[in-house]
């Protein structure tokens, strides 16, 4: 079986490059993955990642919803996607929220297959996390100027947290800006703008919490990484966070009320309260799927589509 992954643009994306490698390495052996900007001839299945750039889709087409459908960026306006989604034989969603929104638009031919974690870098945690000295909070994402990662909210939150109790690790392009801001507010802070991915397993081992303040997310990809490493997650109610976090159980869902959220984080950073949430995160670590498992599910979808 030949599956043509149609990129619809020659703009480079490191995320898509990594994703295509997972398809090639972990889809079933009888599936050949060929990527191209434009559709090739005579593929068995066409898998589109930027369907809004196409005027129409080939037969036996699959699309993946990589973004937050609620995103207000005009580039991601839903009207640009609907007709292509409607043409597809199957829509792959990363989370339940995407599927629910598409259902309200009359699109029922959906299936949820979330992002996975790389099990050559991450393994399911063997021990429950504990607080040693300070509570170590990780922010792992590129910093965007258009505020989609919740920069303003992050800084307001830091104003209300105890400088002697919390410290931060920032990872991602331009996160030195965030780190310097944290330091100017009296926090201990470490920043790695370009940390090799093979170091991420050790990185998560050092974290007590992963903090996600994004306004919009399709994933994010760091959610399954945190789940597999038993790192409790503090997140806005976006993307895969809603599917994996049970509020005040294995993580915290931010309300948007700065004062309430700061008090909640403080409460669950007392050692006895953190131990409860950390234990729950440890017990639910296998909810995260490896990329091998993700691509096994994807392979099944391909075969169902052509009747094998």
PDB file of C-alpha atoms in Angstrom:
ATOM      1  CA  UNK A   1       0.000   0.000   0.000  1.00  0.00           C
ATOM      2  CA  UNK A   2       1.287   3.457  -0.915  1.00  0.00           C
ATOM      3  CA  UNK A   3       0.282   6.357   1.328  1.00  0.00           C
ATOM      4  CA  UNK A   4       1.128   9.772  -0.073  1.00  0.00           C
ATOM      5  CA  UNK A   5       1.519  12.426   2.610  1.00  0.00           C
ATOM      6  CA  UNK A   6       0.656  15.653   0.808  1.00  0.00           C
ATOM      7  CA  UNK A   7       2.224  18.736   2.406  1.00  0.00           C
ATOM      8  CA  UNK A   8       0.579  21.287   0.037  1.00  0.00           C
ATOM      9  CA  UNK A   9       3.455  23.740   0.625  1.00  0.00           C
ATOM     10  CA  UNK A  10       7.240  23.609   0.457  1.00  0.00           C
ATOM     11  CA  UNK A  11       7.576  25.679   3.649  1.00  0.00           C
ATOM     12  CA  UNK A  12       9.789  23.661   5.993  1.00  0.00           C
ATOM     13  CA  UNK A  13       8.351  22.500   9.296  1.00  0.00           C
ATOM     14  CA  UNK A  14      10.511  20.686  11.815  1.00  0.00           C
ATOM     15  CA  UNK A  15       7.375  19.284  13.429  1.00  0.00           C
ATOM     16  CA  UNK A  16       6.168  17.744  10.165  1.00  0.00           C
ATOM     17  CA  UNK A  17       9.670  16.426   9.383  1.00  0.00           C
ATOM     18  CA  UNK A  18       9.767  14.568  12.705  1.00  0.00           C
ATOM     19  CA  UNK A  19       6.196  13.367  12.284  1.00  0.00           C
ATOM     20  CA  UNK A  20       6.902  11.911   8.824  1.00  0.00           C
ATOM     21  CA  UNK A  21       9.828   9.980  10.274  1.00  0.00           C
ATOM     22  CA  UNK A  22       7.483   8.374  12.794  1.00  0.00           C
ATOM     23  CA  UNK A  23       5.144   7.387   9.950  1.00  0.00           C
ATOM     24  CA  UNK A  24       8.016   5.856   7.993  1.00  0.00           C
ATOM     25  CA  UNK A  25       9.534   4.037  10.947  1.00  0.00           C
ATOM     26  CA  UNK A  26       6.448   2.746  12.716  1.00  0.00           C
ATOM     27  CA  UNK A  27       3.598   2.234  10.236  1.00  0.00           C
ATOM     28  CA  UNK A  28       3.033  -1.410   9.261  1.00  0.00           C
ATOM     29  CA  UNK A  29       5.736  -2.892   7.026  1.00  0.00           C
ATOM     30  CA  UNK A  30       3.372  -3.272   4.079  1.00  0.00           C
ATOM     31  CA  UNK A  31       2.708   0.491   4.030  1.00  0.00           C
ATOM     32  CA  UNK A  32       5.047   2.677   1.992  1.00  0.00           C
ATOM     33  CA  UNK A  33       5.119   6.344   3.003  1.00  0.00           C
ATOM     34  CA  UNK A  34       5.886   8.904   0.290  1.00  0.00           C
ATOM     35  CA  UNK A  35       5.744  12.612   1.079  1.00  0.00           C
ATOM     36  CA  UNK A  36       5.425  15.323  -1.548  1.00  0.00           C
ATOM     37  CA  UNK A  37       4.279  18.907  -1.880  1.00  0.00           C
ATOM     38  CA  UNK A  38       1.670  17.959  -4.496  1.00  0.00           C
ATOM     39  CA  UNK A  39      -0.206  14.648  -4.798  1.00  0.00           C
ATOM     40  CA  UNK A  40       1.591  11.919  -6.730  1.00  0.00           C
ATOM     41  CA  UNK A  41      -0.161   9.632  -9.195  1.00  0.00           C
ATOM     42  CA  UNK A  42      -1.787   6.349  -8.214  1.00  0.00           C
ATOM     43  CA  UNK A  43      -1.279   6.320  -4.450  1.00  0.00           C
ATOM     44  CA  UNK A  44      -3.684   4.113  -2.506  1.00  0.00           C
ATOM     45  CA  UNK A  45      -4.328   6.804   0.114  1.00  0.00           C
ATOM     46  CA  UNK A  46      -3.629  10.539   0.225  1.00  0.00           C
ATOM     47  CA  UNK A  47      -2.976  11.963   3.690  1.00  0.00           C
ATOM     48  CA  UNK A  48      -3.211  15.762   3.839  1.00  0.00           C
ATOM     49  CA  UNK A  49      -1.715  17.902   6.608  1.00  0.00           C
ATOM     50  CA  UNK A  50      -2.557  21.372   5.246  1.00  0.00           C
ATOM     51  CA  UNK A  51      -5.863  20.671   3.493  1.00  0.00           C
ATOM     52  CA  UNK A  52      -6.925  24.326   3.493  1.00  0.00           C
ATOM     53  CA  UNK A  53      -4.261  24.962   0.828  1.00  0.00           C
ATOM     54  CA  UNK A  54      -5.907  22.526  -1.586  1.00  0.00           C
ATOM     55  CA  UNK A  55      -8.773  23.253  -3.996  1.00  0.00           C
ATOM     56  CA  UNK A  56      -9.982  19.673  -3.678  1.00  0.00           C
ATOM     57  CA  UNK A  57      -8.795  16.367  -2.263  1.00  0.00           C
ATOM     58  CA  UNK A  58      -8.016  13.117  -4.048  1.00  0.00           C
ATOM     59  CA  UNK A  59     -10.171  10.048  -3.494  1.00  0.00           C
ATOM     60  CA  UNK A  60      -9.368   7.902  -0.452  1.00  0.00           C
ATOM     61  CA  UNK A  61      -8.103  10.940   1.410  1.00  0.00           C
ATOM     62  CA  UNK A  62      -7.267  11.370   5.085  1.00  0.00           C
ATOM     63  CA  UNK A  63      -6.728  14.687   6.838  1.00  0.00           C
ATOM     64  CA  UNK A  64      -5.219  15.373  10.254  1.00  0.00           C
ATOM     65  CA  UNK A  65      -6.388  18.327  12.337  1.00  0.00           C
ATOM     66  CA  UNK A  66      -3.112  19.611  13.736  1.00  0.00           C
ATOM     67  CA  UNK A  67      -4.346  22.939  15.113  1.00  0.00           C
ATOM     68  CA  UNK A  68      -6.850  24.267  17.625  1.00  0.00           C
ATOM     69  CA  UNK A  69     -10.055  24.823  15.669  1.00  0.00           C
ATOM     70  CA  UNK A  70     -10.927  27.681  18.036  1.00  0.00           C
ATOM     71  CA  UNK A  71      -7.729  29.572  17.139  1.00  0.00           C
ATOM     72  CA  UNK A  72      -8.555  33.151  16.138  1.00  0.00           C
ATOM     73  CA  UNK A  73      -5.668  33.451  13.661  1.00  0.00           C
ATOM     74  CA  UNK A  74      -7.158  34.223  10.234  1.00  0.00           C
ATOM     75  CA  UNK A  75      -4.778  31.675   8.657  1.00  0.00           C
ATOM     76  CA  UNK A  76      -6.652  28.983  10.593  1.00  0.00           C
ATOM     77  CA  UNK A  77     -10.189  30.269  10.041  1.00  0.00           C
ATOM     78  CA  UNK A  78     -12.520  27.277  10.079  1.00  0.00           C
ATOM     79  CA  UNK A  79     -14.243  28.259   6.838  1.00  0.00           C
ATOM     80  CA  UNK A  80     -10.979  27.604   4.992  1.00  0.00           C
ATOM     81  CA  UNK A  81     -11.006  23.990   6.156  1.00  0.00           C
ATOM     82  CA  UNK A  82     -14.632  22.835   6.187  1.00  0.00           C
ATOM     83  CA  UNK A  83     -15.067  21.877   2.523  1.00  0.00           C
ATOM     84  CA  UNK A  84     -11.816  19.901   2.510  1.00  0.00           C
ATOM     85  CA  UNK A  85     -12.739  18.143   5.759  1.00  0.00           C
ATOM     86  CA  UNK A  86     -16.092  17.294   4.223  1.00  0.00           C
ATOM     87  CA  UNK A  87     -14.373  15.779   1.140  1.00  0.00           C
ATOM     88  CA  UNK A  88     -12.058  13.581   3.192  1.00  0.00           C
ATOM     89  CA  UNK A  89     -12.941   9.951   3.782  1.00  0.00           C
ATOM     90  CA  UNK A  90     -11.540  10.187   7.306  1.00  0.00           C
ATOM     91  CA  UNK A  91     -10.606  13.048   9.638  1.00  0.00           C
ATOM     92  CA  UNK A  92      -7.987  12.254  12.278  1.00  0.00           C
ATOM     93  CA  UNK A  93      -8.289  14.407  15.405  1.00  0.00           C
ATOM     94  CA  UNK A  94      -5.734  14.799  18.168  1.00  0.00           C
ATOM     95  CA  UNK A  95      -8.287  15.309  20.916  1.00  0.00           C
ATOM     96  CA  UNK A  96     -11.953  15.104  21.898  1.00  0.00           C
ATOM     97  CA  UNK A  97     -12.479  18.863  21.645  1.00  0.00           C
ATOM     98  CA  UNK A  98     -11.597  18.863  17.939  1.00  0.00           C
ATOM     99  CA  UNK A  99     -13.929  15.929  17.340  1.00  0.00           C
ATOM    100  CA  UNK A 100     -16.767  17.624  19.214  1.00  0.00           C
ATOM    101  CA  UNK A 101     -16.427  20.860  17.244  1.00  0.00           C
ATOM    102  CA  UNK A 102     -16.370  19.019  13.927  1.00  0.00           C
ATOM    103  CA  UNK A 103     -19.435  17.035  14.972  1.00  0.00           C
ATOM    104  CA  UNK A 104     -21.297  20.296  15.567  1.00  0.00           C
ATOM    105  CA  UNK A 105     -20.396  21.249  11.998  1.00  0.00           C
ATOM    106  CA  UNK A 106     -21.974  18.008  10.759  1.00  0.00           C
ATOM    107  CA  UNK A 107     -18.730  16.089  10.258  1.00  0.00           C
ATOM    108  CA  UNK A 108     -19.007  12.641  11.813  1.00  0.00           C
ATOM    109  CA  UNK A 109     -16.303  10.741   9.882  1.00  0.00           C
ATOM    110  CA  UNK A 110     -13.701  11.339  12.570  1.00  0.00           C
ATOM    111  CA  UNK A 111     -11.369   9.332  14.754  1.00  0.00           C
ATOM    112  CA  UNK A 112      -9.148  10.430  17.629  1.00  0.00           C
ATOM    113  CA  UNK A 113      -5.479   9.462  17.467  1.00  0.00           C
ATOM    114  CA  UNK A 114      -3.389  11.697  19.747  1.00  0.00           C
ATOM    115  CA  UNK A 115       0.285  12.557  19.516  1.00  0.00           C
ATOM    116  CA  UNK A 116       2.613   9.983  21.014  1.00  0.00           C
ATOM    117  CA  UNK A 117       5.884  10.052  22.897  1.00  0.00           C
ATOM    118  CA  UNK A 118       9.256   8.840  21.677  1.00  0.00           C
ATOM    119  CA  UNK A 119      10.050   5.804  23.795  1.00  0.00           C
ATOM    120  CA  UNK A 120      13.712   5.861  22.826  1.00  0.00           C
ATOM    121  CA  UNK A 121      13.901   9.091  24.846  1.00  0.00           C
ATOM    122  CA  UNK A 122      11.062   8.681  27.342  1.00  0.00           C
ATOM    123  CA  UNK A 123      10.133   5.591  29.304  1.00  0.00           C
ATOM    124  CA  UNK A 124       7.251   5.206  31.710  1.00  0.00           C
ATOM    125  CA  UNK A 125       8.406   6.592  35.040  1.00  0.00           C
ATOM    126  CA  UNK A 126       9.560   4.066  37.619  1.00  0.00           C
ATOM    127  CA  UNK A 127       9.205   6.345  40.649  1.00  0.00           C
ATOM    128  CA  UNK A 128       6.725   8.859  42.025  1.00  0.00           C
ATOM    129  CA  UNK A 129       7.996  12.425  41.782  1.00  0.00           C
ATOM    130  CA  UNK A 130       8.727  14.305  44.985  1.00  0.00           C
ATOM    131  CA  UNK A 131       9.618  17.878  45.879  1.00  0.00           C
ATOM    132  CA  UNK A 132      13.226  18.129  47.002  1.00  0.00           C
ATOM    133  CA  UNK A 133      13.884  21.803  47.681  1.00  0.00           C
ATOM    134  CA  UNK A 134      12.005  24.216  45.423  1.00  0.00           C
ATOM    135  CA  UNK A 135       9.043  23.289  43.229  1.00  0.00           C
ATOM    136  CA  UNK A 136      10.491  22.990  39.733  1.00  0.00           C
ATOM    137  CA  UNK A 137       8.098  24.230  37.012  1.00  0.00           C
ATOM    138  CA  UNK A 138       8.910  23.601  33.352  1.00  0.00           C
ATOM    139  CA  UNK A 139       7.715  25.673  30.379  1.00  0.00           C
ATOM    140  CA  UNK A 140       8.604  23.766  27.221  1.00  0.00           C
ATOM    141  CA  UNK A 141       7.624  25.593  24.041  1.00  0.00           C
ATOM    142  CA  UNK A 142       8.840  28.197  21.614  1.00  0.00           C
ATOM    143  CA  UNK A 143       7.982  31.748  22.656  1.00  0.00           C
ATOM    144  CA  UNK A 144       5.638  33.432  20.183  1.00  0.00           C
ATOM    145  CA  UNK A 145       5.286  37.185  19.829  1.00  0.00           C
ATOM    146  CA  UNK A 146       1.560  36.964  19.130  1.00  0.00           C
ATOM    147  CA  UNK A 147       0.893  35.743  22.679  1.00  0.00           C
ATOM    148  CA  UNK A 148      -0.658  32.377  21.741  1.00  0.00           C
ATOM    149  CA  UNK A 149       1.494  30.679  24.383  1.00  0.00           C
ATOM    150  CA  UNK A 150      -0.059  32.805  27.113  1.00  0.00           C
ATOM    151  CA  UNK A 151       2.964  34.985  27.903  1.00  0.00           C
ATOM    152  CA  UNK A 152       0.954  37.730  29.636  1.00  0.00           C
ATOM    153  CA  UNK A 153      -0.868  35.173  31.768  1.00  0.00           C
ATOM    154  CA  UNK A 154       2.423  33.479  32.697  1.00  0.00           C
ATOM    155  CA  UNK A 155       3.945  36.719  33.947  1.00  0.00           C
ATOM    156  CA  UNK A 156       0.827  37.632  35.927  1.00  0.00           C
ATOM    157  CA  UNK A 157       0.950  34.183  37.502  1.00  0.00           C
ATOM    158  CA  UNK A 158       4.614  34.592  38.433  1.00  0.00           C
ATOM    159  CA  UNK A 159       3.820  37.858  40.206  1.00  0.00           C
ATOM    160  CA  UNK A 160       1.681  35.861  42.625  1.00  0.00           C
ATOM    161  CA  UNK A 161       3.956  32.873  43.274  1.00  0.00           C
ATOM    162  CA  UNK A 162       6.497  32.630  46.092  1.00  0.00           C
ATOM    163  CA  UNK A 163      10.013  33.390  44.792  1.00  0.00           C
ATOM    164  CA  UNK A 164      11.566  31.300  47.549  1.00  0.00           C
ATOM    165  CA  UNK A 165       9.382  28.277  46.845  1.00  0.00           C
ATOM    166  CA  UNK A 166       9.317  27.976  43.028  1.00  0.00           C
ATOM    167  CA  UNK A 167      11.918  27.874  40.294  1.00  0.00           C
ATOM    168  CA  UNK A 168      11.560  27.646  36.517  1.00  0.00           C
ATOM    169  CA  UNK A 169      13.141  25.762  33.637  1.00  0.00           C
ATOM    170  CA  UNK A 170      12.400  27.312  30.239  1.00  0.00           C
ATOM    171  CA  UNK A 171      13.044  25.326  27.063  1.00  0.00           C
ATOM    172  CA  UNK A 172      12.480  26.655  23.560  1.00  0.00           C
ATOM    173  CA  UNK A 173      13.437  29.322  21.053  1.00  0.00           C
ATOM    174  CA  UNK A 174      13.375  32.846  22.527  1.00  0.00           C
ATOM    175  CA  UNK A 175      12.592  31.512  25.997  1.00  0.00           C
ATOM    176  CA  UNK A 176      15.599  33.439  27.315  1.00  0.00           C
ATOM    177  CA  UNK A 177      13.229  36.433  27.283  1.00  0.00           C
ATOM    178  CA  UNK A 178      10.896  34.580  29.658  1.00  0.00           C
ATOM    179  CA  UNK A 179      13.781  33.372  31.807  1.00  0.00           C
ATOM    180  CA  UNK A 180      15.252  36.850  32.220  1.00  0.00           C
ATOM    181  CA  UNK A 181      11.823  38.140  33.175  1.00  0.00           C
ATOM    182  CA  UNK A 182      11.502  35.418  35.842  1.00  0.00           C
ATOM    183  CA  UNK A 183      14.940  36.267  37.210  1.00  0.00           C
ATOM    184  CA  UNK A 184      14.068  39.977  37.329  1.00  0.00           C
ATOM    185  CA  UNK A 185      11.091  38.990  39.488  1.00  0.00           C
ATOM    186  CA  UNK A 186      13.357  37.142  41.928  1.00  0.00           C
ATOM    187  CA  UNK A 187      12.955  33.539  40.748  1.00  0.00           C
ATOM    188  CA  UNK A 188      15.716  31.032  40.209  1.00  0.00           C
ATOM    189  CA  UNK A 189      15.528  30.261  36.500  1.00  0.00           C
ATOM    190  CA  UNK A 190      17.354  28.138  33.918  1.00  0.00           C
ATOM    191  CA  UNK A 191      16.903  28.412  30.155  1.00  0.00           C
ATOM    192  CA  UNK A 192      17.812  26.120  27.251  1.00  0.00           C
ATOM    193  CA  UNK A 193      16.859  27.748  23.949  1.00  0.00           C
ATOM    194  CA  UNK A 194      18.057  24.772  21.898  1.00  0.00           C
ATOM    195  CA  UNK A 195      18.197  21.619  23.972  1.00  0.00           C
ATOM    196  CA  UNK A 196      18.940  18.400  22.024  1.00  0.00           C
ATOM    197  CA  UNK A 197      15.853  16.217  22.033  1.00  0.00           C
ATOM    198  CA  UNK A 198      17.738  13.220  23.441  1.00  0.00           C
ATOM    199  CA  UNK A 199      18.152  15.266  26.648  1.00  0.00           C
ATOM    200  CA  UNK A 200      14.407  15.696  27.174  1.00  0.00           C
ATOM    201  CA  UNK A 201      14.033  12.509  29.217  1.00  0.00           C
ATOM    202  CA  UNK A 202      16.485  13.879  31.782  1.00  0.00           C
ATOM    203  CA  UNK A 203      14.762  17.268  31.574  1.00  0.00           C
ATOM    204  CA  UNK A 204      11.350  15.898  32.569  1.00  0.00           C
ATOM    205  CA  UNK A 205      12.951  13.909  35.403  1.00  0.00           C
ATOM    206  CA  UNK A 206      13.861  17.249  36.998  1.00  0.00           C
ATOM    207  CA  UNK A 207      10.360  18.754  36.765  1.00  0.00           C
ATOM    208  CA  UNK A 208       7.664  18.742  39.425  1.00  0.00           C
ATOM    209  CA  UNK A 209       5.158  20.330  37.035  1.00  0.00           C
ATOM    210  CA  UNK A 210       4.834  21.028  33.327  1.00  0.00           C
ATOM    211  CA  UNK A 211       3.107  24.396  32.923  1.00  0.00           C
ATOM    212  CA  UNK A 212       1.094  25.085  29.753  1.00  0.00           C
ATOM    213  CA  UNK A 213      -0.469  28.543  29.517  1.00  0.00           C
ATOM    214  CA  UNK A 214      -1.317  28.463  25.795  1.00  0.00           C
ATOM    215  CA  UNK A 215      -4.506  30.052  24.549  1.00  0.00           C
ATOM    216  CA  UNK A 216      -4.799  27.609  21.632  1.00  0.00           C
ATOM    217  CA  UNK A 217      -3.267  24.182  20.978  1.00  0.00           C
ATOM    218  CA  UNK A 218      -3.965  21.159  18.830  1.00  0.00           C
ATOM    219  CA  UNK A 219      -1.616  19.104  21.022  1.00  0.00           C
ATOM    220  CA  UNK A 220       0.647  20.215  22.474  1.00  0.00           C
ATOM    221  CA  UNK A 221       3.220  17.473  21.908  1.00  0.00           C
ATOM    222  CA  UNK A 222       4.667  17.899  25.395  1.00  0.00           C
ATOM    223  CA  UNK A 223       1.468  16.576  27.019  1.00  0.00           C
ATOM    224  CA  UNK A 224       2.112  12.852  26.286  1.00  0.00           C
ATOM    225  CA  UNK A 225       5.770  13.368  27.224  1.00  0.00           C
ATOM    226  CA  UNK A 226       4.734  14.702  30.621  1.00  0.00           C
ATOM    227  CA  UNK A 227       2.127  11.964  31.124  1.00  0.00           C
ATOM    228  CA  UNK A 228       4.595   9.169  30.316  1.00  0.00           C
ATOM    229  CA  UNK A 229       7.199  10.662  32.665  1.00  0.00           C
ATOM    230  CA  UNK A 230       4.594  11.009  35.460  1.00  0.00           C
ATOM    231  CA  UNK A 231       5.015  14.786  35.511  1.00  0.00           C
ATOM    232  CA  UNK A 232       1.815  16.459  36.770  1.00  0.00           C
ATOM    233  CA  UNK A 233       0.537  19.056  34.295  1.00  0.00           C
ATOM    234  CA  UNK A 234      -0.828  22.518  35.008  1.00  0.00           C
ATOM    235  CA  UNK A 235      -2.622  23.687  31.893  1.00  0.00           C
ATOM    236  CA  UNK A 236      -5.230  25.917  30.371  1.00  0.00           C
ATOM    237  CA  UNK A 237      -8.227  23.867  29.123  1.00  0.00           C
ATOM    238  CA  UNK A 238      -6.886  23.348  25.608  1.00  0.00           C
ATOM    239  CA  UNK A 239      -6.071  20.507  23.210  1.00  0.00           C
ATOM    240  CA  UNK A 240      -4.991  17.198  24.650  1.00  0.00           C
ATOM    241  CA  UNK A 241      -4.799  18.662  28.155  1.00  0.00           C
ATOM    242  CA  UNK A 242      -8.561  18.227  28.491  1.00  0.00           C
ATOM    243  CA  UNK A 243      -8.260  14.534  27.604  1.00  0.00           C
ATOM    244  CA  UNK A 244      -5.397  13.659  29.940  1.00  0.00           C
ATOM    245  CA  UNK A 245      -5.781  15.902  32.983  1.00  0.00           C
ATOM    246  CA  UNK A 246      -8.238  15.122  35.747  1.00  0.00           C
ATOM    247  CA  UNK A 247      -8.485  18.371  37.682  1.00  0.00           C
ATOM    248  CA  UNK A 248      -6.956  18.216  41.177  1.00  0.00           C
ATOM    249  CA  UNK A 249      -6.228  14.530  40.618  1.00  0.00           C
ATOM    250  CA  UNK A 250      -3.261  14.011  38.264  1.00  0.00           C
ATOM    251  CA  UNK A 251      -2.916  17.689  37.310  1.00  0.00           C
ATOM    252  CA  UNK A 252      -4.540  21.111  37.395  1.00  0.00           C
ATOM    253  CA  UNK A 253      -6.735  22.911  34.857  1.00  0.00           C
ATOM    254  CA  UNK A 254      -6.283  26.671  35.004  1.00  0.00           C
ATOM    255  CA  UNK A 255      -9.502  28.667  35.360  1.00  0.00           C
ATOM    256  CA  UNK A 256      -8.257  31.936  33.877  1.00  0.00           C
ATOM    257  CA  UNK A 257      -8.724  33.697  37.212  1.00  0.00           C
ATOM    258  CA  UNK A 258      -5.172  34.652  38.130  1.00  0.00           C
ATOM    259  CA  UNK A 259      -5.746  34.865  41.882  1.00  0.00           C
ATOM    260  CA  UNK A 260      -7.562  31.533  42.080  1.00  0.00           C
ATOM    261  CA  UNK A 261      -5.029  29.780  39.869  1.00  0.00           C
ATOM    262  CA  UNK A 262      -2.067  31.060  41.882  1.00  0.00           C
ATOM    263  CA  UNK A 263      -3.700  29.884  45.122  1.00  0.00           C
ATOM    264  CA  UNK A 264      -4.408  26.480  43.554  1.00  0.00           C
ATOM    265  CA  UNK A 265      -0.795  26.053  42.442  1.00  0.00           C
ATOM    266  CA  UNK A 266       0.447  27.109  45.865  1.00  0.00           C
ATOM    267  CA  UNK A 267      -1.917  24.603  47.535  1.00  0.00           C
ATOM    268  CA  UNK A 268      -0.741  21.697  45.400  1.00  0.00           C
ATOM    269  CA  UNK A 269       2.889  22.605  45.931  1.00  0.00           C
ATOM    270  CA  UNK A 270       2.820  21.798  49.641  1.00  0.00           C
ATOM    271  CA  UNK A 271       4.663  18.496  49.908  1.00  0.00           C
ATOM    272  CA  UNK A 272       1.748  16.455  51.261  1.00  0.00           C
ATOM    273  CA  UNK A 273      -0.667  17.801  48.614  1.00  0.00           C
ATOM    274  CA  UNK A 274       1.879  17.411  45.841  1.00  0.00           C
ATOM    275  CA  UNK A 275       2.456  13.804  46.847  1.00  0.00           C
ATOM    276  CA  UNK A 276      -1.224  13.028  46.196  1.00  0.00           C
ATOM    277  CA  UNK A 277      -1.247  14.611  42.744  1.00  0.00           C
ATOM    278  CA  UNK A 278       2.140  13.120  41.873  1.00  0.00           C
ATOM    279  CA  UNK A 279       1.022   9.641  42.926  1.00  0.00           C
ATOM    280  CA  UNK A 280      -2.067   9.935  40.740  1.00  0.00           C
ATOM    281  CA  UNK A 281       0.053  11.074  37.789  1.00  0.00           C
ATOM    282  CA  UNK A 282       2.310   8.070  38.324  1.00  0.00           C
ATOM    283  CA  UNK A 283      -0.649   5.691  38.367  1.00  0.00           C
ATOM    284  CA  UNK A 284      -2.004   7.142  35.097  1.00  0.00           C
ATOM    285  CA  UNK A 285       1.261   7.313  33.152  1.00  0.00           C
ATOM    286  CA  UNK A 286       0.302   4.551  30.729  1.00  0.00           C
ATOM    287  CA  UNK A 287      -2.541   6.662  29.342  1.00  0.00           C
ATOM    288  CA  UNK A 288       0.114   8.143  27.029  1.00  0.00           C
ATOM    289  CA  UNK A 289       0.760   6.228  23.805  1.00  0.00           C
ATOM    290  CA  UNK A 290       4.175   5.684  22.272  1.00  0.00           C
ATOM    291  CA  UNK A 291       4.624   6.674  18.623  1.00  0.00           C
ATOM    292  CA  UNK A 292       4.721   2.966  17.770  1.00  0.00           C
ATOM    293  CA  UNK A 293       1.223   2.572  19.217  1.00  0.00           C
ATOM    294  CA  UNK A 294       0.014   5.733  17.476  1.00  0.00           C
ATOM    295  CA  UNK A 295       1.229   4.513  14.103  1.00  0.00           C
ATOM    296  CA  UNK A 296      -0.266   1.077  14.655  1.00  0.00           C
ATOM    297  CA  UNK A 297      -3.651   2.743  15.090  1.00  0.00           C
ATOM    298  CA  UNK A 298      -2.982   4.900  12.034  1.00  0.00           C
ATOM    299  CA  UNK A 299      -2.056   1.843   9.960  1.00  0.00           C
ATOM    300  CA  UNK A 300      -5.360   0.234  10.946  1.00  0.00           C
ATOM    301  CA  UNK A 301      -7.199   3.333   9.713  1.00  0.00           C
ATOM    302  CA  UNK A 302      -5.419   3.210   6.355  1.00  0.00           C
ATOM    303  CA  UNK A 303      -6.300  -0.454   5.882  1.00  0.00           C
ATOM    304  CA  UNK A 304      -9.916   0.056   6.863  1.00  0.00           C
ATOM    305  CA  UNK A 305     -10.149   2.853   4.325  1.00  0.00           C
ATOM    306  CA  UNK A 306      -9.212   0.641   1.386  1.00  0.00           C
ATOM    307  CA  UNK A 307     -10.992  -2.424   2.729  1.00  0.00           C
ATOM    308  CA  UNK A 308      -8.015  -4.537   3.766  1.00  0.00           C
TER     309      UNK A 308
END
